[in-house]
Amino acid sequence: MTCWLTAIVIGGEPTSFPTAIPYLLGGFGPVYGAIAVRILRARRREPVPARTVRLRQGGRPLLALPLLVLAVATVVGAALLAAALGGPAVDLAEGRDLVATAGGPVPFLISMLIAGPIAEEPGWRGTAYPRLRATMNRLQTGLVLGAAWAVWHLPLFFITGTVQNELGLFTWSGLLFTLSVFPMALLTGYAYEVAGVVASIAVHFGVNTTMALLTVKSPATQAAVLTVQIIVAAVLLASWRGRPATDLPAHAGHRDRALDGVR
């Protein structure tokens, strides 16, 4: 967040020099935090958190693909629903322009994968999530991380040229964007518990990319996406009822200091 505050002070758009430097560095804030936590834990010889999800779980990372499809479906389905109810029609014109500006489909997809999913998920889900889950249930953990995630995004509203700045902080679109972080925190949290940080990256990537391609900016469509994702998150959380509290592999006492959630 400090980097983004620096970008605000410098002024200018995130693609202009020197604003681009603190802007790009700020996007990796959660990863910096994750690295710092791991270094500190290693120095203290502390065990891996009990609720850390590892990749070597009998093929579970393969579930990242259907979760990716589900993430995309929440946005596409909501956009179609909003259009059917009188909202803006689904239009890929601006999305195609965005892809062309990025240099084509491959550079676009790579940029969408790095800016957000890879830059954030190892920190939010791979590091903070298992520590919060040690004392909270899934819903509480998702809401706490959602609040932190929403606050972390606030500086972007004051950087000219960002999506958040175009939406405006004190508008319905800005409010809906902020609220949308909460079901996203629940969906990515579910993905993490099911298949690790690779799956949470997939869900984050699926939602962000689809939102960009469909240019979801109108309050009507944003509200539809928010509603659909809340329903999907509620259904997924409800599917866990009745399962034992120890449904995640416990590693308490284990002194493996490899990266949480990315091994």
Short mmCIF file of C-alpha atoms in Angstrom, two decimals, residues 169-255:
data_model
loop_
_atom_site.label_atom_id
_atom_site.label_comp_id
_atom_site.label_asym_id
_atom_site.label_seq_id
_atom_site.Cartn_x
_atom_site.Cartn_y
_atom_site.Cartn_z
CA LEU A 169 -14.84 5.77 -5.00
CA PHE A 170 -18.07 7.59 -4.08
CA THR A 171 -20.26 6.07 -6.77
CA TRP A 172 -22.49 3.01 -7.00
CA SER A 173 -19.86 1.34 -9.19
CA GLY A 174 -17.13 2.07 -6.66
CA LEU A 175 -19.26 0.76 -3.81
CA LEU A 176 -20.17 -2.41 -5.71
CA PHE A 177 -16.52 -3.01 -6.61
CA THR A 178 -15.58 -2.75 -2.93
CA LEU A 179 -18.38 -5.08 -1.87
CA SER A 180 -17.47 -7.59 -4.59
CA VAL A 181 -14.19 -8.27 -2.81
CA PHE A 182 -16.03 -10.11 -0.03
CA PRO A 183 -17.60 -12.95 -2.08
CA MET A 184 -14.32 -13.11 -4.01
CA ALA A 185 -12.50 -13.69 -0.72
CA LEU A 186 -14.93 -16.52 0.07
CA LEU A 187 -14.60 -18.09 -3.38
CA THR A 188 -10.81 -17.95 -3.42
CA GLY A 189 -10.75 -19.19 0.16
CA TYR A 190 -12.87 -22.19 -0.83
CA ALA A 191 -10.56 -22.84 -3.77
CA TYR A 192 -7.52 -22.68 -1.51
CA GLU A 193 -8.93 -25.17 0.96
CA VAL A 194 -9.92 -27.55 -1.83
CA ALA A 195 -6.79 -27.45 -3.96
CA GLY A 196 -4.26 -24.96 -2.62
CA VAL A 197 -2.99 -21.63 -3.84
CA VAL A 198 -2.94 -22.76 -7.50
CA ALA A 199 -6.73 -23.06 -7.34
CA SER A 200 -7.18 -19.67 -5.65
CA ILE A 201 -5.01 -18.15 -8.39
CA ALA A 202 -7.24 -19.85 -10.99
CA VAL A 203 -10.44 -18.43 -9.47
CA HIS A 204 -8.94 -14.95 -9.14
CA PHE A 205 -7.67 -15.10 -12.73
CA GLY A 206 -10.99 -16.37 -14.08
CA VAL A 207 -13.04 -13.60 -12.49
CA ASN A 208 -10.62 -10.76 -13.29
CA THR A 209 -10.10 -11.79 -16.90
CA THR A 210 -13.79 -12.29 -17.63
CA MET A 211 -14.69 -8.98 -15.98
CA ALA A 212 -12.10 -7.25 -18.17
CA LEU A 213 -13.17 -8.94 -21.40
CA LEU A 214 -16.85 -8.17 -20.78
CA THR A 215 -16.02 -4.65 -19.52
CA VAL A 216 -18.16 -5.01 -16.42
CA LYS A 217 -18.50 -1.43 -15.20
CA SER A 218 -22.21 -0.65 -15.09
CA PRO A 219 -23.83 -0.82 -11.62
CA ALA A 220 -26.53 -3.17 -12.93
CA THR A 221 -24.04 -5.75 -14.16
CA GLN A 222 -21.80 -5.31 -11.12
CA ALA A 223 -24.78 -5.88 -8.85
CA ALA A 224 -25.68 -9.04 -10.76
CA VAL A 225 -22.11 -10.36 -10.48
CA LEU A 226 -22.07 -9.55 -6.76
CA THR A 227 -25.38 -11.34 -6.20
CA VAL A 228 -24.43 -14.44 -8.20
CA GLN A 229 -21.08 -14.75 -6.46
CA ILE A 230 -22.64 -14.37 -3.03
CA ILE A 231 -25.08 -17.18 -3.87
CA VAL A 232 -22.32 -19.44 -5.24
CA ALA A 233 -20.11 -18.75 -2.21
CA ALA A 234 -23.00 -19.50 0.15
CA VAL A 235 -23.72 -22.79 -1.60
CA LEU A 236 -20.07 -23.82 -1.46
CA LEU A 237 -19.80 -22.93 2.22
CA ALA A 238 -23.03 -24.81 2.95
CA SER A 239 -21.62 -27.89 1.22
CA TRP A 240 -19.03 -28.09 3.99
CA ARG A 241 -21.58 -28.40 6.79
CA GLY A 242 -21.24 -31.60 8.71
CA ARG A 243 -17.63 -32.14 7.77
CA PRO A 244 -15.16 -32.47 10.63
CA ALA A 245 -13.18 -29.39 11.65
CA THR A 246 -9.99 -31.22 10.78
CA ASP A 247 -10.82 -31.67 7.12
CA LEU A 248 -7.59 -29.89 6.19
CA PRO A 249 -4.33 -31.78 6.65
CA ALA A 250 -2.64 -30.87 9.91
CA HIS A 251 1.06 -30.09 9.89
CA ALA A 252 1.43 -28.79 13.45
CA GLY A 253 4.83 -29.64 14.75
CA HIS A 254 6.15 -30.24 11.26
CA ARG A 255 9.24 -28.08 10.67
#
